[in-house]
Protein backbone atom coordinates (compact mmCIF):
# COMPACT_ATOMS: atom_id res chain seq x y z
CA UNK A 1 0.00 0.00 0.00
CA UNK A 2 1.40 3.37 -0.96
CA UNK A 3 0.34 6.33 1.12
CA UNK A 4 0.63 9.63 -0.64
CA UNK A 5 0.08 12.31 1.96
CA UNK A 6 0.41 13.01 5.67
CA UNK A 7 -3.33 12.99 6.24
CA UNK A 8 -3.75 9.47 4.85
CA UNK A 9 -1.05 8.05 7.13
CA UNK A 10 -2.28 9.73 10.29
CA UNK A 11 0.60 12.14 10.56
CA UNK A 12 1.00 13.91 13.88
CA UNK A 13 0.36 17.21 12.11
CA UNK A 14 -2.67 16.03 10.11
CA UNK A 15 -5.94 17.80 10.79
CA UNK A 16 -9.11 15.86 10.30
CA UNK A 17 -11.32 18.69 9.10
CA UNK A 18 -14.23 16.42 8.22
CA UNK A 19 -14.62 15.56 11.91
CA UNK A 20 -13.60 19.04 13.08
CA UNK A 21 -10.58 17.63 14.93
CA UNK A 22 -7.64 20.04 15.00
CA UNK A 23 -5.62 18.06 17.54
CA UNK A 24 -2.41 16.27 16.49
CA UNK A 25 -2.96 12.60 15.67
CA UNK A 26 -0.11 11.60 18.02
CA UNK A 27 0.29 14.36 20.62
CA UNK A 28 3.02 12.61 22.65
CA UNK A 29 5.30 11.95 19.68
CA UNK A 30 7.71 14.74 18.72
CA UNK A 31 7.16 16.02 15.19
CA UNK A 32 10.59 15.82 13.51
CA UNK A 33 9.64 18.66 11.17
CA UNK A 34 8.77 21.20 13.86
CA UNK A 35 10.15 19.98 17.20
CA UNK A 36 13.53 19.00 18.51
CA UNK A 37 14.00 15.24 18.72
CA UNK A 38 15.58 13.62 21.80
CA UNK A 39 19.26 12.88 21.39
CA UNK A 40 20.32 9.29 20.74
CA UNK A 41 21.76 8.87 24.24
CA UNK A 42 18.45 9.56 25.94
CA UNK A 43 16.64 7.28 23.51
CA UNK A 44 19.08 4.43 24.15
CA UNK A 45 18.89 4.79 27.92
CA UNK A 46 15.13 4.37 27.71
CA UNK A 47 15.22 1.49 25.24
CA UNK A 48 12.31 -0.91 25.69
CA UNK A 49 12.77 -4.17 27.55
CA UNK A 50 11.25 -7.47 26.41
CA UNK A 51 8.45 -7.03 28.96
CA UNK A 52 7.68 -3.59 27.52
CA UNK A 53 7.54 -5.05 24.04
CA UNK A 54 5.13 -7.75 25.22
CA UNK A 55 2.86 -5.01 26.51
CA UNK A 56 3.24 -3.11 23.25
CA UNK A 57 2.25 -6.23 21.27
CA UNK A 58 -0.80 -6.63 23.51
CA UNK A 59 -1.79 -3.01 22.93
CA UNK A 60 -1.34 -3.37 19.16
CA UNK A 61 -3.56 -6.46 19.30
CA UNK A 62 -6.19 -4.64 21.36
CA UNK A 63 -6.32 -1.64 19.01
CA UNK A 64 -6.31 -3.85 15.91
CA UNK A 65 -9.22 -5.88 17.31
CA UNK A 66 -11.23 -2.66 17.80
CA UNK A 67 -10.75 -1.94 14.12
CA UNK A 68 -11.18 -5.52 12.90
CA UNK A 69 -7.63 -5.60 11.52
CA UNK A 70 -4.50 -7.68 11.73
CA UNK A 71 -1.27 -5.71 12.01
CA UNK A 72 1.96 -7.00 10.47
CA UNK A 73 4.97 -6.46 12.74
CA UNK A 74 8.72 -7.01 12.66
CA UNK A 75 10.48 -7.96 15.89
CA UNK A 76 13.64 -5.90 16.37
CA UNK A 77 16.65 -7.80 17.61
CA UNK A 78 19.70 -6.11 19.07
CA UNK A 79 22.70 -7.00 16.95
CA UNK A 80 24.82 -3.84 17.31
CA UNK A 81 27.63 -3.34 19.77
CA UNK A 82 26.75 0.24 20.59
CA UNK A 83 24.39 1.85 23.05
CA UNK A 84 22.49 3.95 20.50
CA UNK A 85 20.94 0.87 18.91
CA UNK A 86 18.30 -1.18 20.64
CA UNK A 87 15.99 -4.16 20.35
CA UNK A 88 15.61 -7.35 22.30
CA UNK A 89 18.60 -9.67 22.63
CA UNK A 90 18.41 -12.25 19.85
CA UNK A 91 18.07 -15.09 22.36
CA UNK A 92 14.79 -13.46 23.50
CA UNK A 93 13.21 -13.10 20.05
CA UNK A 94 11.70 -16.58 20.21
CA UNK A 95 10.13 -15.81 23.61
CA UNK A 96 8.65 -12.65 22.14
CA UNK A 97 7.37 -14.68 19.21
CA UNK A 98 5.76 -17.13 21.69
CA UNK A 99 3.99 -14.16 23.28
CA UNK A 100 2.57 -13.16 19.90
CA UNK A 101 0.87 -16.56 19.47
CA UNK A 102 -1.89 -15.54 21.87
CA UNK A 103 -2.55 -12.31 19.95
CA UNK A 104 -4.82 -13.01 16.97
CA UNK A 105 -4.64 -9.45 15.59
CA UNK A 106 -0.83 -9.32 15.44
CA UNK A 107 1.03 -11.12 12.66
CA UNK A 108 4.81 -11.26 13.04
CA UNK A 109 6.22 -11.19 9.51
CA UNK A 110 9.91 -11.20 10.36
CA UNK A 111 12.68 -9.50 12.24
CA UNK A 112 14.90 -6.50 11.89
CA UNK A 113 18.13 -5.18 13.30
CA UNK A 114 20.57 -2.32 12.98
CA UNK A 115 24.30 -2.92 12.78
CA UNK A 116 26.92 -0.96 14.65
CA UNK A 117 27.74 2.38 13.06
CA UNK A 118 31.34 1.68 12.07
CA UNK A 119 33.61 1.46 9.04
CA UNK A 120 34.59 -2.07 10.12
CA UNK A 121 32.79 -4.14 7.45
CA UNK A 122 33.83 -7.38 9.14
CA UNK A 123 31.96 -6.41 12.31
CA UNK A 124 28.89 -5.30 10.36
CA UNK A 125 28.92 -8.53 8.37
CA UNK A 126 29.08 -10.60 11.58
CA UNK A 127 26.12 -8.70 13.03
CA UNK A 128 24.07 -9.13 9.85
CA UNK A 129 24.97 -12.84 9.71
CA UNK A 130 23.84 -13.26 13.31
CA UNK A 131 20.43 -11.74 12.55
CA UNK A 132 20.08 -13.79 9.35
CA UNK A 133 20.90 -17.01 11.24
CA UNK A 134 18.31 -16.13 13.88
CA UNK A 135 15.76 -15.33 11.18
CA UNK A 136 16.42 -18.63 9.40
CA UNK A 137 15.90 -20.54 12.67
CA UNK A 138 12.62 -18.71 13.31
CA UNK A 139 11.50 -19.35 9.72
CA UNK A 140 11.05 -23.02 10.53
CA UNK A 141 8.29 -22.05 12.97
CA UNK A 142 5.26 -20.89 11.00
CA UNK A 143 1.80 -20.45 12.49
CA UNK A 144 -1.37 -18.57 11.60
CA UNK A 145 0.05 -15.31 12.93
CA UNK A 146 3.77 -15.94 12.57
CA UNK A 147 4.79 -15.75 8.92
CA UNK A 148 8.50 -14.88 8.89
CA UNK A 149 9.18 -13.60 5.38
CA UNK A 150 11.14 -10.42 6.06
CA UNK A 151 14.62 -9.94 7.43
CA UNK A 152 15.19 -6.20 7.51
CA UNK A 153 18.75 -5.06 7.93
CA UNK A 154 20.85 -2.49 6.19
CA UNK A 155 20.55 1.24 5.93
CA UNK A 156 21.85 3.89 3.55
CA UNK A 157 25.49 3.32 4.48
CA UNK A 158 25.55 -0.49 4.55
CA UNK A 159 22.65 -1.73 2.45
CA UNK A 160 24.84 -3.45 -0.18
CA UNK A 161 26.51 -5.55 2.51
CA UNK A 162 23.11 -6.27 4.08
CA UNK A 163 21.74 -7.56 0.78
CA UNK A 164 24.84 -9.71 0.38
CA UNK A 165 24.13 -11.14 3.85
CA UNK A 166 20.52 -12.00 3.02
CA UNK A 167 18.45 -8.90 3.77
CA UNK A 168 15.21 -8.64 1.81
CA UNK A 169 14.22 -5.22 3.20
CA UNK A 170 16.52 -2.25 3.55
CA UNK A 171 15.94 1.20 5.00
CA UNK A 172 17.49 4.02 2.99
CA UNK A 173 15.80 7.17 4.26
CA UNK A 174 19.06 9.14 4.57
CA UNK A 175 19.88 8.44 0.93
CA UNK A 176 16.46 9.69 -0.12
CA UNK A 177 15.83 12.54 2.34
CA UNK A 178 19.36 13.45 3.42
CA UNK A 179 21.07 13.35 6.79
CA UNK A 180 19.20 14.54 9.87
XYZ file of C-alpha atoms in Angstrom:
180
model
C 0.000 0.000 0.000
C 1.397 3.373 -0.962
C 0.338 6.331 1.123
C 0.631 9.634 -0.636
C 0.079 12.308 1.960
C 0.408 13.011 5.669
C -3.325 12.993 6.239
C -3.752 9.466 4.855
C -1.052 8.052 7.125
C -2.277 9.727 10.294
C 0.604 12.137 10.563
C 0.999 13.910 13.876
C 0.362 17.210 12.111
C -2.665 16.035 10.115
C -5.937 17.803 10.788
C -9.112 15.860 10.303
C -11.319 18.693 9.096
C -14.232 16.417 8.221
C -14.622 15.563 11.909
C -13.601 19.042 13.083
C -10.583 17.628 14.928
C -7.637 20.045 15.001
C -5.617 18.064 17.537
C -2.411 16.266 16.490
C -2.958 12.602 15.675
C -0.114 11.601 18.015
C 0.292 14.359 20.622
C 3.021 12.614 22.654
C 5.297 11.946 19.675
C 7.710 14.739 18.715
C 7.159 16.017 15.192
C 10.589 15.815 13.514
C 9.639 18.657 11.174
C 8.772 21.196 13.856
C 10.147 19.975 17.196
C 13.529 19.000 18.509
C 13.997 15.243 18.724
C 15.577 13.620 21.801
C 19.262 12.882 21.385
C 20.317 9.287 20.741
C 21.756 8.871 24.241
C 18.445 9.565 25.944
C 16.643 7.275 23.507
C 19.082 4.433 24.146
C 18.890 4.785 27.920
C 15.127 4.370 27.710
C 15.223 1.487 25.240
C 12.315 -0.911 25.692
C 12.770 -4.171 27.548
C 11.252 -7.471 26.414
C 8.451 -7.034 28.962
C 7.675 -3.587 27.522
C 7.543 -5.052 24.043
C 5.134 -7.746 25.215
C 2.858 -5.010 26.513
C 3.237 -3.115 23.251
C 2.249 -6.229 21.267
C -0.797 -6.631 23.514
C -1.789 -3.011 22.933
C -1.343 -3.374 19.157
C -3.559 -6.464 19.297
C -6.190 -4.637 21.364
C -6.324 -1.641 19.010
C -6.314 -3.850 15.906
C -9.224 -5.876 17.308
C -11.229 -2.665 17.804
C -10.750 -1.939 14.118
C -11.182 -5.519 12.897
C -7.627 -5.599 11.518
C -4.499 -7.683 11.734
C -1.271 -5.708 12.012
C 1.958 -6.996 10.470
C 4.974 -6.462 12.741
C 8.720 -7.012 12.655
C 10.479 -7.960 15.886
C 13.642 -5.895 16.365
C 16.646 -7.797 17.608
C 19.697 -6.114 19.068
C 22.705 -6.999 16.948
C 24.820 -3.844 17.312
C 27.627 -3.339 19.774
C 26.753 0.243 20.593
C 24.392 1.849 23.051
C 22.492 3.950 20.496
C 20.937 0.865 18.910
C 18.299 -1.181 20.637
C 15.995 -4.160 20.348
C 15.615 -7.347 22.299
C 18.603 -9.670 22.633
C 18.413 -12.250 19.851
C 18.069 -15.093 22.355
C 14.793 -13.462 23.502
C 13.206 -13.097 20.048
C 11.702 -16.576 20.215
C 10.131 -15.814 23.608
C 8.645 -12.647 22.145
C 7.366 -14.681 19.212
C 5.763 -17.133 21.686
C 3.988 -14.163 23.278
C 2.575 -13.158 19.899
C 0.865 -16.558 19.473
C -1.890 -15.539 21.866
C -2.551 -12.308 19.948
C -4.821 -13.009 16.972
C -4.639 -9.452 15.585
C -0.833 -9.324 15.440
C 1.032 -11.120 12.663
C 4.806 -11.262 13.042
C 6.225 -11.193 9.513
C 9.909 -11.200 10.359
C 12.679 -9.501 12.239
C 14.897 -6.502 11.895
C 18.125 -5.180 13.298
C 20.571 -2.324 12.980
C 24.302 -2.923 12.779
C 26.921 -0.959 14.648
C 27.741 2.383 13.058
C 31.344 1.676 12.069
C 33.612 1.456 9.042
C 34.591 -2.071 10.118
C 32.795 -4.145 7.450
C 33.832 -7.380 9.144
C 31.961 -6.408 12.308
C 28.886 -5.296 10.360
C 28.917 -8.530 8.373
C 29.080 -10.605 11.585
C 26.124 -8.702 13.031
C 24.069 -9.131 9.852
C 24.974 -12.836 9.710
C 23.840 -13.261 13.314
C 20.434 -11.737 12.550
C 20.078 -13.793 9.354
C 20.901 -17.009 11.244
C 18.308 -16.128 13.885
C 15.760 -15.328 11.177
C 16.424 -18.633 9.403
C 15.903 -20.538 12.672
C 12.625 -18.712 13.307
C 11.497 -19.347 9.721
C 11.047 -23.016 10.526
C 8.286 -22.049 12.973
C 5.264 -20.894 11.005
C 1.805 -20.451 12.490
C -1.375 -18.568 11.602
C 0.052 -15.309 12.928
C 3.769 -15.935 12.569
C 4.792 -15.752 8.921
C 8.496 -14.876 8.892
C 9.177 -13.599 5.384
C 11.136 -10.423 6.063
C 14.616 -9.938 7.434
C 15.193 -6.204 7.509
C 18.751 -5.057 7.934
C 20.848 -2.491 6.190
C 20.548 1.237 5.932
C 21.846 3.890 3.550
C 25.486 3.319 4.478
C 25.554 -0.489 4.551
C 22.645 -1.731 2.446
C 24.843 -3.453 -0.183
C 26.512 -5.555 2.510
C 23.115 -6.270 4.076
C 21.736 -7.559 0.778
C 24.845 -9.709 0.378
C 24.131 -11.141 3.853
C 20.516 -11.998 3.017
C 18.447 -8.901 3.774
C 15.209 -8.643 1.813
C 14.216 -5.221 3.204
C 16.523 -2.248 3.545
C 15.940 1.200 4.999
C 17.495 4.015 2.988
C 15.800 7.172 4.255
C 19.055 9.141 4.567
C 19.876 8.436 0.926
C 16.460 9.689 -0.119
C 15.828 12.542 2.337
C 19.364 13.454 3.419
C 21.073 13.347 6.790
C 19.195 14.540 9.874
